[in-house]
Each structure stands twice: as structure tokens, then as C-alpha cells.
Amino acid sequence: MRHDVPDQWQELFYKSNQFLRTAAYQDAIIQSSLALDEITEKTVDTLNIRAIAFGKSALYDQGIRDASRMVELAPTSPKGYTCMAELYAMQGKQKLAIEIIEKGIERIPQTGGDEDTVYQQLSIQRQIFLDQQNKRIDLITLLPFDILPKIMSYLPTYMRVICVNVSHAWRSRIRQCSSIWRKMIIDHSDYDDARVYHNLSHVSDQVRELSLRGFIEHTPFEFLKSLKLGHFTNLRTLALRRSRITSANELFQGLEQIRGTLKNLILISIQNDPIYLDTVLSVCTNLSTFKYKGSQLLINRPSTLPISTQLISLELETGVIIRTAQLEPLIRCCPNIQNLYVYPCESSSIRIIDQYLTHLQSLSFNLYTLMNDDTYTSNSNNSNNNDKVPTTGLRKLNIHRVEAIGAVNLAPLLMKSSETLEELVLNMDDDVGPVQLWHPLTTFSLPELRKLRCQVRPIMQHTLATIIRQCPQLQDVVFDYSEYIGNQIFDALAELSGLQRIEMNSVSEINDVGLVQFLEKHGALGERSTLKVFETDGFSNITDEALTYLANVMTLEKIRLDGCSSVTAHGMEQFVERVKPDCALQTIMLCNMEAVTDTMIQGLCKLEHLCDVQLARLKNITDQSIADLVSTSLSLQSLWIYDCALVTKFMIKQARIILEGRY
């Protein structure tokens, strides 16, 4: 636009103002009327631009409001009618588009003047929409019900809501596809999800699982209103995450309406008004799963807690330590709990958990995990153990920050579950206390334990070795963030007849003699060895000698070496040279090791069963070894390379193309 040319509206405005000052009122009226016509025309053009932009963004209601304003400002102009009709046509509403055009034709009759041109424009537009109407095939109403839900399931939720708003026929038809509305996750911070939220009432009776997130700045008033009005007649699972509730009473009034169907309730980081758990359990009497995360555990009056609930899963996480006195009344009224997660909590609470929860199958105590929207399903009927294992009893125990006093409380719980426990995570506190207080944990066996994950303190070597020896069915052992793994533990591991996996993460020091003897035994067993997975990371001090014996274990299917700084390049080359071509190795992962060279990578080509190689942060491998590996290894199916400085992006791309072409 040229800024040196005066705007016509400004000229007209200036002239009308001058005529007004000189008392030339008739001329002032004429000039000001022309100025208004000019600014109206520009306003209509601007509204037209915005209305079209709204339409292209699928914001049809806003666009139609702008088009209506255009018609109001310029009823004899075809722009408003045409714009509104096109917006309706975009939504597949050709019938409404035709009605708008006909309304414009009525308001602009044929007069023999300029209006005839406008009339003709609208008539042509009307014919276009008529042709579209005649040619249109309404697939939504024609598709059979066994196909329509499958097609709709491929659309994101906000697109399904747009379809519901196209017409009454579409709404009725799509609402009957109940499977596509069964589970809905709405994040208010996401623009498309926000549109779904504002149209939720159209399908509320179809929703079975609903998760609302991100209502930090805006309270979900519309949801709470629909909830109180009883629109969610079939809701079974409700999750509120990172949301602001100005009045807990409003939430409870809504929960009152769905207490008959609601089975699972998840309240995570609810802000403003405090949530009292005794009120929740008193209102929602049919809950099977309840998850709560808040600043603290709030119980207004313990006497108002129900005598007994139907809860089978309870998860509690607070910003301050949960006292045993707070937890006890809650636990006492939930005798049927099978899954319990509490964080953080006094170790003395283990005693009351053992006392009141006789049906407990899974316990996570002081071990932080990310709370999700999943609901607990009992696996008592799906156990892979033999028939002699009881159908009730603790099967999975995750316990963190255990000190000596906690061990005293833990022993009776473990003893009671000795015939059922299958998985144990035991992370010791920095101050484990007197070793003798841990002795009760070594006085009984755990014959059904399959998985053990633990954090080892130096003074606990003998205690842990004894525990391992009393778990004859152990298959999977993981050591995390441990200071030292000594000879006693490796001797105990070597005695396990069914050990399949050993993993050592962030272990400061490993007894090399113990590890060598452990690997030597499994190597000597040949194909009779049960060991399938060996993983280590976190700069463990594995030596070249240990790698030599690792190469002799024929049954290993997966090896991960990460940050093994004590290993030399010669040791890695000797390792791959000693590995037999017909061994079971399928996956090898090498990370953060300067000892890995081109020669070592090229040595992998001989392995007959190798199908997956993962390489990360290896400074001394080049394109040559990658090219040799991809072209020579006939079994290789997957190659993942990350941050290897001397391997080019071109080679990574070429390797991927070759492997994709092969499979």
C-alpha cells in the first residue's frame, strides 16, 4: 500500500467536518454518509477475510457470526450471504447454504439496475449449491454399523466431535457408535482437546472412561455441571489430573450422581479446595480402584469412614510423610485391597498393612513411581505357577529405603507370603543399621520368588547372599545403585539352577574373581546353562578376563555393556574372537566405551543368530565397520546407532536402506 496517497475515508471525514464547521449542514450530511459507506465496505471486507480464515480453521461458528455481521452491515451486498453459505457448505450443510442464498435473493429483488448483477451472482451461487446437494452422497448414513465405528476410530477425538455437530442425522448415527466414545482423554491445554471438552455433553452418556487434564487456569465448570445433572450415566472411570476445583462440594455432588456406576477414581494434583478422603469413600461406595496424589493425606473425621469398602486397589502419594496413625483408619476400612501403593510413609506402617490387608497381592512401599490412569486387575487367576501355589497372598513387593527397624517389620510380612511371593524389589536405606537386625529376613525361604531387584550395601553382602540361596527358583536378578557386589553374592548366584538374567546398573565396584567364577561355571555348562541375558552399565569395573569368560557362555541371547571403563580395546577384540559363531547371541548393545573399535564390530559379522545391534556414544568406530557389518551379516535385522562421532549420517541412512530392503 502507498502511504503517500490519502485514504478516501479520511478525505470524506475531513470534508464533512469542514462543512460542519462552516454551517454547510446539507453538504456535511452528504460527505459523512459517503464516509460511512466507505468504512462499512472496508469493515465488510475485513470480516469476510476473518470469516474465511475461521472456516479454513474449522471454527465454523465464529466464521458464521462474522458472516451474519456482514449481512447486518450490508444487506444489499452478496458478500455476507455468499460467505455464510460457503461456511455451511464446508460442513456439508448444502441445504442451509441454499436457504441463505435464497434469503439474499429475496432481499435484493430485480430492479433493472446494479442490483441485477448482484441478483445474478446469488442465483449462480444458488445453482452451484443445488448441484452439490444433488450430487452429495451421505456416507455416514449409508455405511453399515459394522464398518462405521471402524472408520470413525481412525479420526482423532476432536474430529469425531466435529462430525457429531454436522447435522442431527449425523449426530444420531455417530452417537450409536458407542465404542469410539468409550475412552476419552482431554487435555485442556491442547486446543483441539479443548474443543472436545466444550462439546462433551453431546456424547456424555456414551463415555465409560474419562480423563480430564490441564484445567489449571480454568475450573472445569461445564464438566461439573454435566456431572451434577446426571449426564454421565455410564461412567466407570474418572481421572482428574492437574486441575483446579474451586469447590470440593461441587465435585462430590457430581460424584453422588454416578456412584452407582463409578468403579475407578483417580485424583492427581487437584488444586485449591482440599479433598478429604473420608468424604470420597463415603460418597463413592462402589469404587474398586482409588488413586490420590496431593500435598497431604486429609481425613476430616475417621469416624465418618465407611465400615468396609469394595476397594481392591489403593494408591496414595503425598508431599509429606504419611504417618502410621493417618494410614491405619484408612487401611482398616479397606480389608479387600489386593494392590497398595504408598509414598512416602513411615516404615512402621508395614506392620498395620500386614495386620489388616489379608488379601494383599501387590505392595509398593516408599518406591516412587509415576502415577498413571491404568486400573488394577487382579492376576490371582492368571498365575503362571503350578497348582500348589495358593490363590491368595502377596505376589509382588516393592519396598524402598528400608532400614534395620523396617526390616524387623518386614520379616513377618515376607514370612507370611513365603509360598506366594514371585517378585521382590528391596532397596536399602543409606544407613542400614546393625546387621543383626536384618537376620530375621534370612530365617525362611522364598520358594516361588522369580525376580529379585535390590540395592546392596557393603555390610549386607552375607545377608543378601543368604536370601538369594533361599530363593531356589530365582530367574531374574538386578542390582541397582550398589556400592559393591562381592564374592559371596556371586557364589550364591552361581548356585541358582534356573538363573536366566543378571543385570548390574550403576554398581561402583564388582569383585572380579567372583564374577569370573560365576561366568566360568555357566561357560562350562555349555548348552545346559540357563543364563540368557547379561547386562551392565554405570561404569562397572568389568575386566578383560571377565569378558573372556563371558564369551564362553553359549546360551546368552542378549549382552549389554555400557560404560565399562576398565575394559581395553584388546580385551573387546579378544571377546568377539572367542564368541562362537553358532552361539545363541541375538542382541548386543555397546554404549559409552572407548574400547570398542572397528575390528571388534567387524568380528560380529560371524555370529549366525545376531539380529539386533545397538551402538551409542562409541568414539572409535567408523563407517567402514558399519558397512562391513551390514553387508556381511546375513542374520542382522536391526541396527541402531546414536552419537558415534566418526559414523556419518549418510552411512546410517544407507545401512537402514539395506536392512529394510532385506526384510
XYZ file of C-alpha atoms in Angstrom:
663
model
C 0.000 0.000 0.000
C 1.260 3.509 -0.868
C 1.264 5.647 2.234
C 1.562 8.958 0.244
C -1.946 8.554 -1.216
C -4.567 9.930 1.223
C -7.225 7.459 2.381
C -10.622 8.140 0.777
C -12.426 7.774 4.093
C -10.097 10.276 5.718
C -10.743 12.779 2.905
C -14.525 12.385 3.255
C -14.310 12.672 7.012
C -12.179 15.817 6.740
C -14.583 17.427 4.236
C -17.685 16.621 6.315
C -16.002 18.087 9.383
C -15.123 21.273 7.456
C -18.703 21.639 6.154
C -19.985 21.186 9.696
C -17.754 23.993 10.991
C -18.892 26.350 8.184
C -22.579 25.553 8.878
C -22.974 23.807 5.460
C -25.086 21.104 7.083
C -26.511 19.528 3.916
C -23.030 19.056 2.474
C -21.822 17.698 5.847
C -24.620 15.089 5.772
C -23.726 14.016 2.229
C -19.974 13.752 2.905
C -20.376 11.948 6.254
C -22.823 9.476 4.639
C -20.241 8.735 1.939
C -17.591 8.270 4.664
C -19.838 5.777 6.485
C -20.434 3.840 3.266
C -16.674 3.685 2.727
C -15.871 2.437 6.236
C -18.777 -0.073 6.091
C -17.384 -1.522 2.878
C -13.951 -1.896 4.455
C -15.441 -3.463 7.584
C -17.363 -5.973 5.453
C -14.204 -6.868 3.520
C -12.254 -7.338 6.752
C -14.999 -9.518 8.273
C -15.036 -11.561 5.083
C -11.306 -12.266 5.402
C -11.665 -13.315 9.034
C -14.748 -15.455 8.392
C -12.958 -17.368 5.626
C -9.921 -17.849 7.915
C -12.220 -19.199 10.651
C -13.745 -21.609 8.147
C -10.360 -22.879 6.970
C -9.504 -23.491 10.632
C -12.764 -25.456 11.122
C -14.045 -22.761 13.515
C -17.354 -22.556 11.713
C -19.420 -20.955 14.467
C -17.066 -17.964 14.716
C -16.983 -17.637 10.944
C -20.778 -17.686 10.680
C -21.026 -14.959 13.335
C -18.757 -12.759 11.223
C -20.810 -13.515 8.092
C -24.016 -12.606 9.936
C -22.450 -9.288 10.901
C -21.593 -8.712 7.223
C -25.244 -9.230 6.242
C -26.351 -6.874 9.001
C -23.955 -4.128 7.877
C -24.502 -4.575 4.120
C -27.846 -6.320 3.457
C -27.729 -5.420 -0.263
C -24.219 -6.868 -0.772
C -23.831 -10.502 -1.841
C -20.626 -10.923 0.216
C -22.271 -11.770 3.540
C -24.736 -14.249 2.041
C -22.092 -15.932 -0.095
C -19.604 -16.157 2.787
C -22.151 -17.657 5.183
C -23.362 -20.122 2.563
C -19.826 -21.294 1.839
C -19.197 -21.855 5.553
C -22.287 -24.055 5.769
C -21.213 -25.886 2.607
C -17.799 -26.593 4.169
C -19.637 -28.523 6.875
C -21.665 -30.459 4.334
C -24.806 -28.425 5.092
C -25.750 -27.581 1.491
C -29.412 -27.258 2.412
C -28.689 -24.421 4.837
C -26.358 -22.832 2.284
C -29.180 -22.749 -0.270
C -31.558 -21.200 2.285
C -29.052 -18.396 2.987
C -28.620 -17.653 -0.725
C -32.408 -17.594 -1.245
C -32.745 -15.162 1.657
C -30.246 -12.899 -0.104
C -32.178 -13.134 -3.385
C -35.385 -12.111 -1.584
C -33.713 -9.028 -0.106
C -32.181 -7.966 -3.446
C -35.044 -8.058 -5.982
C -34.551 -7.443 -9.723
C -34.837 -3.719 -10.464
C -33.070 -3.303 -13.799
C -30.103 -1.515 -12.155
C -26.885 -2.589 -10.470
C -28.862 -4.888 -8.217
C -29.467 -7.188 -11.192
C -25.763 -8.062 -11.235
C -25.896 -8.905 -7.524
C -29.063 -10.920 -8.119
C -27.376 -12.877 -10.889
C -24.345 -13.608 -8.690
C -26.541 -15.049 -5.957
C -28.587 -17.052 -8.474
C -25.423 -18.624 -9.891
C -24.210 -19.439 -6.373
C -27.576 -20.982 -5.534
C -27.350 -23.270 -8.558
C -23.838 -24.377 -7.543
C -25.065 -25.419 -4.102
C -28.098 -27.162 -5.636
C -25.791 -29.194 -7.845
C -23.671 -30.087 -4.826
C -26.766 -31.101 -2.909
C -27.969 -33.338 -5.726
C -24.566 -34.982 -6.185
C -23.807 -35.400 -2.491
C -23.645 -38.910 -1.031
C -24.111 -39.045 2.729
C -21.703 -41.847 3.590
C -22.330 -41.566 7.327
C -25.996 -42.510 6.967
C -25.318 -45.144 4.284
C -22.441 -47.042 5.875
C -23.444 -50.187 7.816
C -22.861 -50.223 11.572
C -20.161 -52.882 11.387
C -17.996 -50.535 9.254
C -18.820 -47.019 10.514
C -17.224 -47.405 14.004
C -14.014 -48.722 12.453
C -13.767 -45.718 10.131
C -14.569 -43.256 12.913
C -11.949 -44.830 15.195
C -9.203 -43.593 12.854
C -10.265 -39.969 13.428
C -8.877 -38.009 16.387
C -11.464 -37.279 19.068
C -11.896 -33.606 18.129
C -12.712 -34.598 14.517
C -15.381 -37.010 15.759
C -16.941 -34.151 17.727
C -16.960 -32.001 14.560
C -18.782 -34.828 12.766
C -21.331 -35.028 15.570
C -22.123 -31.331 15.046
C -22.650 -31.558 11.262
C -26.346 -32.449 11.455
C -28.953 -34.126 13.624
C -28.808 -37.198 11.368
C -25.047 -37.480 11.742
C -25.250 -36.926 15.489
C -27.823 -39.665 15.926
C -25.881 -42.051 13.726
C -22.402 -41.454 15.167
C -23.636 -41.491 18.757
C -24.689 -45.084 18.182
C -21.024 -46.000 17.589
C -20.563 -46.402 21.333
C -17.105 -47.993 21.073
C -15.460 -44.785 19.768
C -16.655 -42.744 22.767
C -15.858 -45.355 25.411
C -12.492 -43.877 26.431
C -11.720 -40.149 26.223
C -8.609 -38.248 27.322
C -8.985 -34.457 27.246
C -6.083 -32.097 27.932
C -7.446 -28.555 28.217
C -4.049 -27.076 27.370
C -4.373 -28.661 23.911
C -6.509 -26.562 21.558
C -8.220 -29.497 19.805
C -8.935 -31.241 23.125
C -10.474 -28.025 24.463
C -12.983 -28.116 21.588
C -13.867 -31.698 22.508
C -14.440 -30.639 26.115
C -16.932 -27.920 25.134
C -18.966 -30.466 23.135
C -18.695 -33.308 25.646
C -22.387 -33.116 26.587
C -23.367 -34.493 23.150
C -21.827 -37.887 23.937
C -21.589 -37.895 27.739
C -23.921 -40.874 28.154
C -21.653 -42.958 25.885
C -18.428 -42.317 27.825
C -17.129 -45.136 30.022
C -13.627 -43.825 30.815
C -12.876 -40.096 31.055
C -9.602 -38.352 31.876
C -9.508 -34.550 32.219
C -6.133 -32.825 32.402
C -4.645 -29.365 32.392
C -7.540 -27.362 33.901
C -5.101 -25.256 35.918
C -6.296 -21.795 34.896
C -9.938 -22.682 34.260
C -12.104 -24.793 36.528
C -13.965 -27.491 34.506
C -17.380 -25.920 35.200
C -19.116 -27.493 32.200
C -17.988 -30.979 33.186
C -19.032 -30.498 36.815
C -22.388 -29.141 35.648
C -22.984 -32.140 33.364
C -21.855 -34.447 36.154
C -24.326 -32.934 38.647
C -27.129 -33.123 36.062
C -26.549 -36.854 35.700
C -25.476 -36.825 32.033
C -22.669 -39.351 32.553
C -24.963 -42.281 33.158
C -22.434 -44.997 32.248
C -19.161 -43.548 33.532
C -16.982 -46.220 35.142
C -13.585 -44.497 35.314
C -12.932 -40.824 36.082
C -9.452 -39.273 36.241
C -8.797 -35.625 37.114
C -5.169 -34.555 36.646
C -3.586 -31.159 37.312
C -6.964 -29.491 37.661
C -8.345 -26.689 39.775
C -11.517 -27.300 41.772
C -12.860 -24.168 43.473
C -15.352 -26.189 45.492
C -14.864 -29.808 46.519
C -18.591 -29.932 47.319
C -19.416 -29.425 43.643
C -17.225 -32.394 42.778
C -18.813 -34.546 45.465
C -22.324 -33.591 44.291
C -21.346 -34.775 40.819
C -19.801 -37.982 42.139
C -23.047 -38.617 44.004
C -24.836 -38.865 40.648
C -22.505 -41.575 39.295
C -21.869 -43.532 42.484
C -23.800 -46.467 41.058
C -21.545 -46.906 38.014
C -18.203 -45.383 39.075
C -15.629 -48.088 39.762
C -12.339 -46.248 39.355
C -11.499 -42.742 40.610
C -8.150 -41.000 40.073
C -7.467 -37.586 41.646
C -3.974 -36.270 40.913
C -2.730 -32.805 41.869
C -6.152 -31.237 42.474
C -5.637 -27.585 43.408
C -7.425 -25.001 45.562
C -10.066 -26.796 47.627
C -8.764 -29.730 49.746
C -10.104 -33.231 49.091
C -10.965 -35.255 52.194
C -10.601 -38.983 51.591
C -13.269 -39.973 54.097
C -15.801 -37.972 52.054
C -14.625 -39.567 48.813
C -15.032 -43.108 50.144
C -18.380 -42.289 51.763
C -19.796 -40.900 48.504
C -18.228 -43.386 46.054
C -19.284 -46.606 47.716
C -18.728 -48.895 44.709
C -15.118 -47.985 43.966
C -12.707 -50.777 43.053
C -9.708 -48.510 42.365
C -8.837 -45.205 44.021
C -5.681 -43.185 43.295
C -4.893 -39.961 45.119
C -1.941 -37.597 44.825
C -1.942 -34.403 46.876
C 0.020 -32.241 49.253
C -1.042 -34.316 52.252
C -3.324 -37.130 53.351
C -6.523 -35.489 54.604
C -9.158 -37.295 56.645
C -11.666 -34.917 58.232
C -13.169 -37.361 60.697
C -12.028 -41.010 60.830
C -15.422 -41.920 62.305
C -17.116 -40.978 59.007
C -15.132 -43.551 57.033
C -17.312 -46.461 55.884
C -17.028 -49.647 57.916
C -15.917 -51.573 54.847
C -15.316 -50.585 51.217
C -15.123 -52.595 47.998
C -11.683 -51.224 47.101
C -9.224 -53.726 45.687
C -6.597 -51.145 44.669
C -5.454 -48.069 46.611
C -2.614 -45.718 45.622
C -1.589 -42.774 47.805
C 1.136 -40.206 47.203
C 1.629 -37.030 49.208
C 4.179 -34.247 49.604
C 4.805 -35.068 53.266
C 5.420 -38.334 55.094
C 2.247 -40.342 55.721
C 2.143 -41.240 59.391
C 1.084 -44.668 60.565
C -1.703 -43.063 62.637
C -3.075 -41.438 59.461
C -2.878 -44.564 57.348
C -4.337 -47.019 59.849
C -8.024 -45.896 59.802
C -7.948 -45.815 56.017
C -6.415 -49.285 55.751
C -8.781 -50.699 58.350
C -11.863 -49.869 56.290
C -10.402 -51.444 53.105
C -9.935 -55.122 54.031
C -10.232 -56.389 50.442
C -7.309 -54.443 48.982
C -5.116 -56.514 46.676
C -2.890 -53.698 45.365
C -1.438 -50.949 47.587
C 0.981 -48.129 46.737
C 2.035 -45.590 49.387
C 4.711 -42.890 49.123
C 6.259 -41.601 51.349
C 5.363 -43.471 54.512
C 6.748 -44.403 57.927
C 8.338 -47.849 57.923
C 6.246 -48.832 60.948
C 3.198 -48.783 58.670
C 4.320 -52.134 57.250
C 3.071 -53.702 60.476
C -0.502 -52.417 60.132
C -0.525 -53.288 56.423
C 0.354 -56.851 57.342
C -2.274 -56.826 60.093
C -5.303 -55.580 58.153
C -4.758 -56.412 54.480
C -5.029 -60.172 54.381
C -5.827 -60.306 50.649
C -2.893 -58.170 49.525
C -1.179 -59.350 46.334
C 0.949 -56.329 45.355
C 2.606 -53.785 47.665
C 4.738 -50.801 46.632
C 6.078 -49.046 49.708
C 8.142 -45.832 49.564
C 9.223 -46.601 45.993
C 8.301 -43.603 43.845
C 6.586 -44.387 40.556
C 4.736 -42.194 38.099
C 1.031 -42.472 38.862
C -0.951 -43.219 35.695
C -4.598 -43.713 34.711
C -4.405 -47.505 34.489
C -6.668 -49.523 36.729
C -5.618 -52.587 38.667
C -6.615 -56.042 37.509
C -6.185 -58.950 39.856
C -3.885 -61.643 38.481
C -4.722 -64.249 41.053
C -6.397 -66.367 38.400
C -3.629 -65.879 35.837
C -0.635 -67.079 37.799
C 1.931 -68.996 35.773
C 2.877 -71.097 38.783
C 1.841 -74.631 39.482
C -1.337 -75.641 41.259
C 0.254 -75.902 44.693
C 0.610 -72.108 44.981
C -2.300 -70.584 46.942
C -4.560 -68.213 45.018
C -4.234 -65.518 47.707
C -1.112 -63.992 49.164
C 1.447 -61.324 48.395
C 2.955 -61.890 44.932
C 4.812 -58.629 44.290
C 6.632 -56.478 46.844
C 8.450 -53.229 46.002
C 9.985 -51.626 49.061
C 12.376 -48.688 49.218
C 14.525 -47.001 51.875
C 14.462 -49.961 54.229
C 16.453 -49.503 57.426
C 17.042 -52.025 60.196
C 13.803 -51.258 62.079
C 11.892 -51.535 58.822
C 13.464 -54.937 58.229
C 12.105 -56.124 61.579
C 8.577 -55.116 60.491
C 9.107 -56.557 57.015
C 10.124 -60.050 58.121
C 6.632 -61.197 59.283
C 5.061 -59.963 56.028
C 7.615 -61.847 53.932
C 7.304 -64.962 56.037
C 3.534 -64.960 55.640
C 3.951 -64.640 51.845
C 6.813 -67.098 51.515
C 4.742 -69.530 49.431
C 3.334 -66.914 47.045
C 5.897 -64.122 46.557
C 7.117 -64.027 42.941
C 8.774 -60.600 42.656
C 10.758 -58.628 45.253
C 12.314 -55.163 44.978
C 14.410 -54.389 48.071
C 16.249 -51.045 48.193
C 18.104 -50.474 51.430
C 18.480 -47.137 53.197
C 21.870 -45.393 53.272
C 22.043 -46.206 56.977
C 21.094 -49.882 57.149
C 21.766 -50.049 60.894
C 23.026 -53.097 62.837
C 23.398 -56.174 60.622
C 21.876 -58.446 63.264
C 18.508 -56.696 62.910
C 18.370 -57.975 59.321
C 18.808 -61.565 60.469
C 15.027 -62.350 60.545
C 14.966 -61.990 56.741
C 17.344 -64.967 56.429
C 15.368 -67.413 58.568
C 12.895 -68.586 55.918
C 12.898 -69.466 52.225
C 11.005 -67.929 49.324
C 10.495 -70.945 47.074
C 8.322 -69.170 44.478
C 10.401 -65.994 44.045
C 11.305 -65.486 40.377
C 12.532 -61.848 40.267
C 14.790 -60.022 42.703
C 15.860 -56.382 42.361
C 17.923 -54.831 45.123
C 20.330 -52.137 46.224
C 23.323 -53.614 48.035
C 25.289 -52.053 50.894
C 28.813 -53.366 51.626
C 27.990 -54.700 55.108
C 24.931 -56.564 53.755
C 26.854 -58.995 51.499
C 26.351 -62.060 53.683
C 22.683 -61.238 54.404
C 21.817 -60.812 50.740
C 23.776 -63.914 49.702
C 21.772 -65.923 52.254
C 18.479 -64.522 50.931
C 19.494 -65.482 47.356
C 20.347 -69.038 48.421
C 16.880 -69.351 49.985
C 15.204 -68.483 46.664
C 15.913 -71.612 44.577
C 13.585 -70.606 41.714
C 15.187 -67.204 41.038
C 15.383 -66.444 37.314
C 15.938 -62.675 37.144
C 18.343 -60.700 39.395
C 19.040 -56.949 39.126
C 21.418 -54.848 41.239
C 20.810 -51.068 41.214
C 22.982 -48.224 42.566
C 25.039 -50.567 44.697
C 28.422 -49.823 46.222
C 29.871 -53.314 45.998
C 28.941 -56.796 44.784
C 31.258 -59.298 46.374
C 32.296 -62.910 46.032
C 29.623 -64.186 48.437
C 26.816 -62.856 46.238
C 28.339 -64.249 43.034
C 28.777 -67.657 44.721
C 25.100 -67.600 45.706
C 24.087 -66.664 42.142
C 26.209 -69.499 40.741
C 24.208 -71.985 42.831
C 20.907 -70.994 41.182
C 19.944 -73.720 38.730
C 17.416 -71.632 36.764
C 19.013 -68.161 36.605
C 18.206 -66.562 33.233
C 19.112 -62.905 33.625
C 21.577 -60.806 35.603
C 21.748 -57.010 35.374
C 24.071 -54.606 37.199
C 23.257 -50.887 36.987
C 25.468 -48.167 38.485
C 27.473 -50.584 40.601
C 30.571 -48.848 41.963
C 32.698 -51.969 42.323
C 32.424 -55.609 41.320
C 34.543 -58.405 42.746
C 36.310 -59.585 39.600
C 37.193 -63.010 40.990
C 33.584 -63.666 41.948
C 32.252 -62.577 38.538
C 34.871 -64.678 36.697
C 33.988 -67.789 38.700
C 30.277 -67.189 38.094
C 30.777 -66.852 34.313
C 33.238 -69.729 34.230
C 30.646 -72.060 35.717
C 27.996 -71.103 33.149
C 30.533 -71.372 30.339
C 31.456 -74.867 31.453
C 27.792 -75.910 31.363
C 27.688 -75.217 27.617
C 24.179 -75.501 26.231
C 22.917 -76.717 29.616
C 23.351 -73.229 31.086
C 20.110 -71.324 31.690
C 21.700 -67.836 31.540
C 20.223 -65.831 28.638
C 20.790 -62.155 29.492
C 23.834 -60.312 30.871
C 23.577 -56.519 31.260
C 25.738 -53.958 32.979
C 26.103 -50.166 32.870
C 27.132 -47.249 35.031
C 30.921 -47.652 34.720
C 31.178 -51.084 36.321
C 34.779 -52.295 36.701
C 34.453 -55.376 34.487
C 37.871 -56.557 33.303
C 39.225 -58.172 30.134
C 39.427 -61.505 31.942
C 35.713 -61.370 32.838
C 34.880 -60.646 29.173
C 36.862 -63.714 28.127
C 34.673 -65.942 30.273
C 31.531 -64.066 29.212
C 32.301 -65.002 25.603
C 32.251 -68.690 26.574
C 28.596 -68.641 27.743
C 26.900 -70.258 24.728
C 23.313 -69.679 25.853
C 23.420 -65.865 26.147
C 20.840 -64.252 23.872
C 21.412 -60.635 24.941
C 24.510 -58.778 26.129
C 24.588 -55.107 27.144
C 27.871 -53.446 28.064
C 27.594 -49.777 28.988
C 30.382 -47.632 30.417
C 32.794 -50.486 31.201
C 35.828 -48.231 31.541
C 38.255 -50.928 32.757
C 37.986 -52.924 29.526
C 40.699 -52.412 26.875
C 40.410 -52.454 23.086
C 42.425 -55.686 23.050
C 40.005 -57.196 25.568
C 36.978 -56.337 23.399
C 38.637 -57.779 20.309
C 39.540 -60.949 22.206
C 35.937 -61.168 23.453
C 34.423 -61.118 19.979
C 37.098 -63.503 18.716
C 36.255 -66.075 21.404
C 32.489 -65.909 20.865
C 31.485 -68.943 18.821
C 29.615 -68.360 15.533
C 26.795 -70.746 16.478
C 26.149 -69.274 19.949
C 22.643 -68.087 20.863
C 23.512 -64.374 20.876
C 20.772 -62.324 19.165
C 21.151 -58.830 20.648
C 24.268 -56.899 21.596
C 24.258 -53.360 22.994
C 27.517 -51.405 23.330
C 27.478 -47.898 24.841
C 29.927 -45.329 26.218
C 33.054 -47.428 25.637
C 36.282 -46.216 24.054
C 37.464 -49.826 23.864
C 35.038 -50.669 21.052
C 36.874 -50.469 17.703
C 36.198 -51.250 14.046
C 37.916 -54.615 14.469
C 35.515 -55.555 17.275
C 32.423 -54.528 15.272
C 33.663 -56.420 12.197
C 34.057 -59.510 14.380
C 30.292 -59.550 14.993
C 29.729 -60.486 11.340
C 30.426 -64.168 12.035
C 27.557 -64.587 14.547
C 24.864 -66.714 12.905
C 21.920 -65.647 15.071
C 22.731 -61.966 15.636
C 19.703 -59.879 14.567
C 19.863 -56.675 16.664
C 22.876 -54.392 17.233
C 22.670 -51.122 19.199
C 25.639 -48.748 19.352
C 25.736 -45.458 21.282
C 28.491 -42.935 22.048
C 31.333 -45.047 20.659
C 34.201 -42.747 19.695
C 36.410 -45.175 17.780
C 34.167 -46.865 15.227
C 33.883 -45.615 11.640
C 31.773 -46.040 8.523
C 33.954 -48.942 7.422
C 32.959 -51.310 10.231
C 29.275 -50.408 9.861
C 29.426 -51.081 6.114
C 31.154 -54.428 6.702
C 28.623 -55.452 9.365
C 25.580 -54.622 7.248
C 26.918 -56.212 4.053
C 28.390 -59.365 5.652
C 25.994 -60.323 8.470
C 23.165 -62.310 6.892
C 21.100 -62.530 10.092
C 21.160 -58.820 11.024
C 17.684 -57.229 11.015
C 18.050 -54.063 13.113
C 20.931 -51.605 13.571
C 20.586 -48.577 15.872
C 23.401 -46.008 16.011
C 23.436 -42.907 18.206
C 26.118 -40.242 18.751
C 29.039 -42.185 17.283
C 31.236 -39.282 16.187
C 33.067 -40.994 13.285
C 29.966 -42.635 11.775
C 28.331 -40.351 9.215
C 24.612 -39.759 8.790
C 24.971 -40.960 5.200
C 26.227 -44.368 6.371
C 23.437 -44.660 8.967
C 20.874 -43.955 6.245
C 22.463 -46.405 3.813
C 22.549 -49.129 6.473
C 18.864 -48.608 7.197
C 18.002 -48.793 3.481
C 19.947 -52.041 3.074
C 18.302 -53.687 6.085
C 14.804 -52.526 5.109
C 15.340 -53.879 1.615
C 16.478 -57.196 3.033
C 13.435 -57.655 5.268
